[in-house]
mmCIF file of C-alpha atoms in Angstrom:
data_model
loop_
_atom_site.group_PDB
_atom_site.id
_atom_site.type_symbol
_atom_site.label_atom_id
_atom_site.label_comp_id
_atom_site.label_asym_id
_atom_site.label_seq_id
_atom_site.Cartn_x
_atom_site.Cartn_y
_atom_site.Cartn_z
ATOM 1 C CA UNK A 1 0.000 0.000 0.000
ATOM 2 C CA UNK A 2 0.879 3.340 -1.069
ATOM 3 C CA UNK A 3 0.093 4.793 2.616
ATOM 4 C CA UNK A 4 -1.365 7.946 3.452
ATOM 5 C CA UNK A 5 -0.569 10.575 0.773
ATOM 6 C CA UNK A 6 -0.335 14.312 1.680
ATOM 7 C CA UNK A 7 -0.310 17.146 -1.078
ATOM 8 C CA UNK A 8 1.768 20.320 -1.337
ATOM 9 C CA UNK A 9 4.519 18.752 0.619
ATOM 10 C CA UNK A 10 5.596 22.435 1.103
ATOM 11 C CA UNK A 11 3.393 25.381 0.872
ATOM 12 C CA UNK A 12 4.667 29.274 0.937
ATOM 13 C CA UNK A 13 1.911 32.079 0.533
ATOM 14 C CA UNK A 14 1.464 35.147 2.062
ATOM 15 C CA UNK A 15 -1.309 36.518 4.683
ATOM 16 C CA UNK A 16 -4.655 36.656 3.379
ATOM 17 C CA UNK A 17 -4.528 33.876 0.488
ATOM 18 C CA UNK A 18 -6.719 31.134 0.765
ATOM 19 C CA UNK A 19 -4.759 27.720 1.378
ATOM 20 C CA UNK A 20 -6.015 24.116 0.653
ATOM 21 C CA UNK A 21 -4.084 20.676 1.981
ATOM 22 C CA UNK A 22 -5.166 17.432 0.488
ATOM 23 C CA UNK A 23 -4.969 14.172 1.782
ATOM 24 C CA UNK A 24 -5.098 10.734 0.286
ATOM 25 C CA UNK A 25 -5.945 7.920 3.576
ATOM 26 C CA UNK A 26 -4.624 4.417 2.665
ATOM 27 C CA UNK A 27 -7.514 2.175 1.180
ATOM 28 C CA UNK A 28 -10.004 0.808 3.427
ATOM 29 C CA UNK A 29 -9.703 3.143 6.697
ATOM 30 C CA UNK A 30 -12.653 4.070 7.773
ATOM 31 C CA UNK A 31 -11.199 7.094 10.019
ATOM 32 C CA UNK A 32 -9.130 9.788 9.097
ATOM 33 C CA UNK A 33 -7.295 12.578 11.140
ATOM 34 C CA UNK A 34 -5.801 15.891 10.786
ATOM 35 C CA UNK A 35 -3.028 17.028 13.388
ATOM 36 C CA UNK A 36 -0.893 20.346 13.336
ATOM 37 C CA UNK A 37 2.290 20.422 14.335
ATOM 38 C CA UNK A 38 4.517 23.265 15.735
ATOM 39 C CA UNK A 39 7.222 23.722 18.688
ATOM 40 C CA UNK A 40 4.982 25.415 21.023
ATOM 41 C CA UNK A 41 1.973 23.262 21.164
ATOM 42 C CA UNK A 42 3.047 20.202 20.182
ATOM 43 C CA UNK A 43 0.619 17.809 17.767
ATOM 44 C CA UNK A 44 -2.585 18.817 17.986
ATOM 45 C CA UNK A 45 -5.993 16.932 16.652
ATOM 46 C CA UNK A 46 -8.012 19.477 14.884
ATOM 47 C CA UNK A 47 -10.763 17.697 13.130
ATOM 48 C CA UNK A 48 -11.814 13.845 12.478
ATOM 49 C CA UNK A 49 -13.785 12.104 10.078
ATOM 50 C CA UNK A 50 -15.340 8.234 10.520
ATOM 51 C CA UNK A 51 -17.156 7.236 7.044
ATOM 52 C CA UNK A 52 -16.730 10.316 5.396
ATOM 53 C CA UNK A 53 -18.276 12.084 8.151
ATOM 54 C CA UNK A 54 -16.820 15.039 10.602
ATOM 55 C CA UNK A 55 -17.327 13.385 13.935
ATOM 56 C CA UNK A 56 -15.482 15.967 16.517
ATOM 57 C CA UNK A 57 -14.557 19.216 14.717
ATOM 58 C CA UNK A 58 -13.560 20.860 18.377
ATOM 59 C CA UNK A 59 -9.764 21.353 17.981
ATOM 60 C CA UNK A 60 -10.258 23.665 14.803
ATOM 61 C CA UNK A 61 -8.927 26.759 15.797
ATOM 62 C CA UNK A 62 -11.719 28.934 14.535
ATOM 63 C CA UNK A 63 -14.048 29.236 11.471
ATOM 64 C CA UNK A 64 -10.845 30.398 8.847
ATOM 65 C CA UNK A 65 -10.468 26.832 9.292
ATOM 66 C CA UNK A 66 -12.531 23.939 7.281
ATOM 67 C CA UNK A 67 -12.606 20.910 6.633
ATOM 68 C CA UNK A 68 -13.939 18.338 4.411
ATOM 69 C CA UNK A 69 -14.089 14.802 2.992
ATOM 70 C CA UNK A 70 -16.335 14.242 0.013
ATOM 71 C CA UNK A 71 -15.630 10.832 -0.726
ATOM 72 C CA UNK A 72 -13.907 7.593 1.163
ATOM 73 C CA UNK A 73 -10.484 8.457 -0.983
ATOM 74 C CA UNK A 74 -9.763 12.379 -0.148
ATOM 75 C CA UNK A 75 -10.132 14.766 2.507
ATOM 76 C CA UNK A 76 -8.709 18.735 2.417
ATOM 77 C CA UNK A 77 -8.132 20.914 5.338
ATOM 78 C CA UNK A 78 -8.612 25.036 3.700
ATOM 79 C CA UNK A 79 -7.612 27.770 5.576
ATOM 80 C CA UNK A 80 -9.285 31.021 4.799
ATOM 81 C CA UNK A 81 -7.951 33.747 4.966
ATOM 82 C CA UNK A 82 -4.464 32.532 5.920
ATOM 83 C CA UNK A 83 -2.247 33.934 8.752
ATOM 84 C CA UNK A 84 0.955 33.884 9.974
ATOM 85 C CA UNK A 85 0.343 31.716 12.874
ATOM 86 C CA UNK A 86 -1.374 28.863 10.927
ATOM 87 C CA UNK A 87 2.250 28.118 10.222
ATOM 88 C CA UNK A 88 2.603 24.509 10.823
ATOM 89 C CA UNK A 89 3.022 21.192 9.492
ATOM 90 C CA UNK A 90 -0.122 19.896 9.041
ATOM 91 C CA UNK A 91 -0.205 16.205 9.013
ATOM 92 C CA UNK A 92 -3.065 13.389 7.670
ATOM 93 C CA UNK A 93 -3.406 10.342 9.508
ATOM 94 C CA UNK A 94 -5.846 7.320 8.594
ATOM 95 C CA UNK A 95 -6.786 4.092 10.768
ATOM 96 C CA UNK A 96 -8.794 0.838 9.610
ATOM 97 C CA UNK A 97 -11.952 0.791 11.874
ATOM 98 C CA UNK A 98 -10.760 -2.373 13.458
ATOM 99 C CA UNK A 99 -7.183 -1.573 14.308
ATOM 100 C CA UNK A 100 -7.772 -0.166 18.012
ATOM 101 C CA UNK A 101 -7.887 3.566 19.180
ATOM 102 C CA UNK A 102 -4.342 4.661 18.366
ATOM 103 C CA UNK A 103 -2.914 2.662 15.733
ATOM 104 C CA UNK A 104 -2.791 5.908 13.489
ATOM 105 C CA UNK A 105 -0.609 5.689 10.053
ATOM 106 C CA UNK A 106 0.641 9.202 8.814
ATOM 107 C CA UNK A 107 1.387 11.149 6.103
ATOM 108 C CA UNK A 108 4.524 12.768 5.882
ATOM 109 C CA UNK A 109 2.850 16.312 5.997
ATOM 110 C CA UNK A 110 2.471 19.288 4.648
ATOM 111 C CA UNK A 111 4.566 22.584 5.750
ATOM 112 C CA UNK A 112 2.605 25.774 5.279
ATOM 113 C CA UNK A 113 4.240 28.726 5.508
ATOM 114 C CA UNK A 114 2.448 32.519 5.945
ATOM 115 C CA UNK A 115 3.960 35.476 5.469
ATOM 116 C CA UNK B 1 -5.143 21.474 29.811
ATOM 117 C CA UNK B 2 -1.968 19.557 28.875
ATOM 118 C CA UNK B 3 -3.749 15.887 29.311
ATOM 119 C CA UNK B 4 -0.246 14.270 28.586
ATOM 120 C CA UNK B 5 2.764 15.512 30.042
ATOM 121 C CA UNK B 6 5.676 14.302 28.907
ATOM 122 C CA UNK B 7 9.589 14.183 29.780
ATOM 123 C CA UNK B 8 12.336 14.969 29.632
ATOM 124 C CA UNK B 9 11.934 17.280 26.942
ATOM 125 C CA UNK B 10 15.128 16.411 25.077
ATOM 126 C CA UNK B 11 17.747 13.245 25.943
ATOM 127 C CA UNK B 12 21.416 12.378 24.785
ATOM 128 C CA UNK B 13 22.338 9.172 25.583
ATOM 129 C CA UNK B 14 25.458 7.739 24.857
ATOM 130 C CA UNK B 15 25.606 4.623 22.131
ATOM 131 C CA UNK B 16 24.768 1.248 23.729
ATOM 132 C CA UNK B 17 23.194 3.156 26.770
ATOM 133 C CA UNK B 18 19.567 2.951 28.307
ATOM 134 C CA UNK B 19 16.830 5.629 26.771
ATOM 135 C CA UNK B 20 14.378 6.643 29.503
ATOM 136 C CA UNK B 21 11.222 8.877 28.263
ATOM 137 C CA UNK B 22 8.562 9.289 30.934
ATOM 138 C CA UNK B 23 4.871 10.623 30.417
ATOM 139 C CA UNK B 24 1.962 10.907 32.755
ATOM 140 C CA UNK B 25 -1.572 11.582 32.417
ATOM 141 C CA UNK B 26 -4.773 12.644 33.904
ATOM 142 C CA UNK B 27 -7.892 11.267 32.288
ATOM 143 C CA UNK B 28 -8.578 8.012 34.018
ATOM 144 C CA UNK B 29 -10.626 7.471 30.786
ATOM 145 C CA UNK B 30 -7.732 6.604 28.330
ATOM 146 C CA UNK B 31 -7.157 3.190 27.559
ATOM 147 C CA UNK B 32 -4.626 2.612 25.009
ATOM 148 C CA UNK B 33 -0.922 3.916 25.300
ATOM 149 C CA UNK B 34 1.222 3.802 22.619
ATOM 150 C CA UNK B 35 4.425 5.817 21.427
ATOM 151 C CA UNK B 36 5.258 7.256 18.088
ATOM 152 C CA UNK B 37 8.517 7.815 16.753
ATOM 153 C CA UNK B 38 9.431 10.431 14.432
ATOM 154 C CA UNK B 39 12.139 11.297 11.922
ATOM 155 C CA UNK B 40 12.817 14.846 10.311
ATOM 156 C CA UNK B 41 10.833 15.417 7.576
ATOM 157 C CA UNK B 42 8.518 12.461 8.170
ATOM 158 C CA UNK B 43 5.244 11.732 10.104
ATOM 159 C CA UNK B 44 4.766 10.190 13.645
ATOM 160 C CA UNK B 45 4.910 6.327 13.284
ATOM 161 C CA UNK B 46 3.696 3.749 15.704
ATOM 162 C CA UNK B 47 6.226 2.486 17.604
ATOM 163 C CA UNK B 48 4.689 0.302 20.797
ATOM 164 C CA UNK B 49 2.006 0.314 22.013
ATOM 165 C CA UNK B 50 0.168 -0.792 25.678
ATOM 166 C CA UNK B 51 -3.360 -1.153 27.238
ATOM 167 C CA UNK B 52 -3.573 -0.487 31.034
ATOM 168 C CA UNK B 53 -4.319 -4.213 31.657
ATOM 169 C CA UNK B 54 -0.794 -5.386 31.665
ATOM 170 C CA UNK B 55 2.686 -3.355 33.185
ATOM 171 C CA UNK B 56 4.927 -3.883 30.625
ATOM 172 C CA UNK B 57 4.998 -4.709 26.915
ATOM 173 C CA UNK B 58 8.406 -5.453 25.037
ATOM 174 C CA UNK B 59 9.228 -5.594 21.066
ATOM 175 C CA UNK B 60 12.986 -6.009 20.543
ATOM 176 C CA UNK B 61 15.037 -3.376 22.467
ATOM 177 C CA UNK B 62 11.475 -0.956 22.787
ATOM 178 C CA UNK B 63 9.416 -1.760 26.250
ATOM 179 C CA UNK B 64 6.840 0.123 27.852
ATOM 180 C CA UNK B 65 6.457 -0.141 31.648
ATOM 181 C CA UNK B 66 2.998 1.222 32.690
ATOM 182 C CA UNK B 67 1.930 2.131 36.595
ATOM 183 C CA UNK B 68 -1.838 2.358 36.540
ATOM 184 C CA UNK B 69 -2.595 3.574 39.869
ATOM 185 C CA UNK B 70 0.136 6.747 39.215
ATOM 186 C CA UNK B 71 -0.982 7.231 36.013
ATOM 187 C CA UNK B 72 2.393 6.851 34.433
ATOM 188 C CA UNK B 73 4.087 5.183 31.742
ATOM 189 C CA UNK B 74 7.500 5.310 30.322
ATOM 190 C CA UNK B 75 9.430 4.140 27.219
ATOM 191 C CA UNK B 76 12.768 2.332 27.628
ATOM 192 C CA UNK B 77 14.938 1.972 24.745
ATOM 193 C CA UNK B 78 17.540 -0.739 25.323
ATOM 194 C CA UNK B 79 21.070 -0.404 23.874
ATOM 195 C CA UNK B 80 20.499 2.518 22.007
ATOM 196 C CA UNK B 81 21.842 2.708 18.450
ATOM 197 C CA UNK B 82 22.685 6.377 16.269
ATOM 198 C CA UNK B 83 19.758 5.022 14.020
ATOM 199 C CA UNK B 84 16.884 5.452 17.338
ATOM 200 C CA UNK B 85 17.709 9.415 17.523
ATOM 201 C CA UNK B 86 14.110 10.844 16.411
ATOM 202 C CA UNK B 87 11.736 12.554 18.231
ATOM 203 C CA UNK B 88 9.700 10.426 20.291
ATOM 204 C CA UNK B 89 5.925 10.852 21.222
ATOM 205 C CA UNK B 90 3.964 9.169 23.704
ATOM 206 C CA UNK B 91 0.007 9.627 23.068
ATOM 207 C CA UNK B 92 -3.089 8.155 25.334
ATOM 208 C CA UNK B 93 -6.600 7.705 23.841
ATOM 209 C CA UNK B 94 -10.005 7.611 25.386
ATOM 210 C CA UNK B 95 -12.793 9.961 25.967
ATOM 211 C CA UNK B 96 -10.780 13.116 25.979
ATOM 212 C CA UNK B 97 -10.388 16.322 24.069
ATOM 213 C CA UNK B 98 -10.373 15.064 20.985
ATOM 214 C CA UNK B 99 -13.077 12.661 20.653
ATOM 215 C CA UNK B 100 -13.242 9.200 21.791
ATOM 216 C CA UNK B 101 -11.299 7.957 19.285
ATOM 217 C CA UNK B 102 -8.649 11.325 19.068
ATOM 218 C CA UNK B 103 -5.455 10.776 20.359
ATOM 219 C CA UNK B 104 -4.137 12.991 22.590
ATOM 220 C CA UNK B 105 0.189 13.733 22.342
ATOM 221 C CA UNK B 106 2.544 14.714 24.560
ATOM 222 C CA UNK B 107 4.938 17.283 23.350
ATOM 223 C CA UNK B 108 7.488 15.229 22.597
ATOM 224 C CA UNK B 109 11.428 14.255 23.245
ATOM 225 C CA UNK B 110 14.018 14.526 21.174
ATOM 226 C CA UNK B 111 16.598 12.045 21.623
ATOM 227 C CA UNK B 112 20.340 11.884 20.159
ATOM 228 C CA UNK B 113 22.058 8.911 20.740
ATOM 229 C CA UNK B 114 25.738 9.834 20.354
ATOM 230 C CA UNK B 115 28.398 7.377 19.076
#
């Protein structure tokens, strides 16, 4: 398997654009993830899907940021407008609905910078 | 609320030597422990993992030790090699912050083992 698939690996923009991560979950998961990543705060959970749906939505910073997952194959995480301190690695993660809480597989992320 | 506190915060141990990472929660809730282990410019990968029904769980030179009743657990790395420095995570799931199937992370430790 191909594993979990995360597009732009590196993203640059400046404040105010509009920004859009995708994310590819490995076949067959039924749950996927998105984390951010930064020195300060660590890896944070900021929205999850089961089925295609959003189940828990509370660790999305505020409504710039959205979330979606139209089909069982691809998800994307937008950020609008942008700012500075959305600079992270964002990171996708996918689990099989019988592998346990925890057993996450990740994606090797995607590094947004604002300017 | 940091739900998983984890230390020491960074770690050099000398080649062949033990690795000692501590973390301790809160939430009486969580249920499944496991650590991640990350390399620069990768994702978090599952590493080991425990539930709180057993004190100790061992793969190769990785073990987890887990005290239920202090609401500990700690990763020991046995004859560390220059190939284990990475950051290490240790995570707890349950009915926390995230969701019931979110996993919550400690901040992290990153570990050089020197030659």
């Amino acid at each position: 398997d191909a594993g979990v698939i995360q597009s732009p690996r590196h993203e640059v923009t400046e404040m105010g654009q509009e920004v859009t991560l995708r994310c590819k979950p490995i076949s067959g998961h039924d749950y996927l993830f998105w984390y951010r990543q930064t020195m300060m705060r660590g890896l944070e959970l900021l929205i999850y899907f089961n089925n295609n749906v959003p189940i828990d939505d509370s660790g999305m910073p505020e409504d710039r940021f959205s979330a979606k997952m139209p089909n069982a194959s691809f998800s994307t995480l937008k950020i609008q407008p942008s700012e500075p301190r959305d600079s992270a690695v964002y990171f996708c993660a996918s689990r099989a609905g019988t592998g346990g809480p925890g057993e996450l597989f990740f994606g090797e992320g995607s590094r947004l910078t604002v300017l | 609320q940091q739900q998983v506190k984890q230390s020491p915060q960074s770690l050099i141990v000398q080649k062949g030597g033990i690795s000692i990472i501590n973390c301790a929660y809160e939430n009486t809730a969580f249920d499944y422990f496991p650590w991640y282990q990350q390399f620069p410019g990768k994702g978090p990968a599952l590493l080991i993992a425990i539930r709180p029904d057993v004190s100790e769980k061992k793969e190769g030179r990785f073990t987890i030790s887990f005290n239920k009743s202090a609401k500990q657990f700690s990763l020991h790395i046995m004859d560390s090699q220059p190939g284990d420095s990475a950051t290490y995570f240790c995570a707890a799931s349950g009915y926390s912050g995230g969701g019931a199937d979110g996993l919550t992370f400690g901040k992290g430790t990153h570990l050089i083992i020197q030659p």
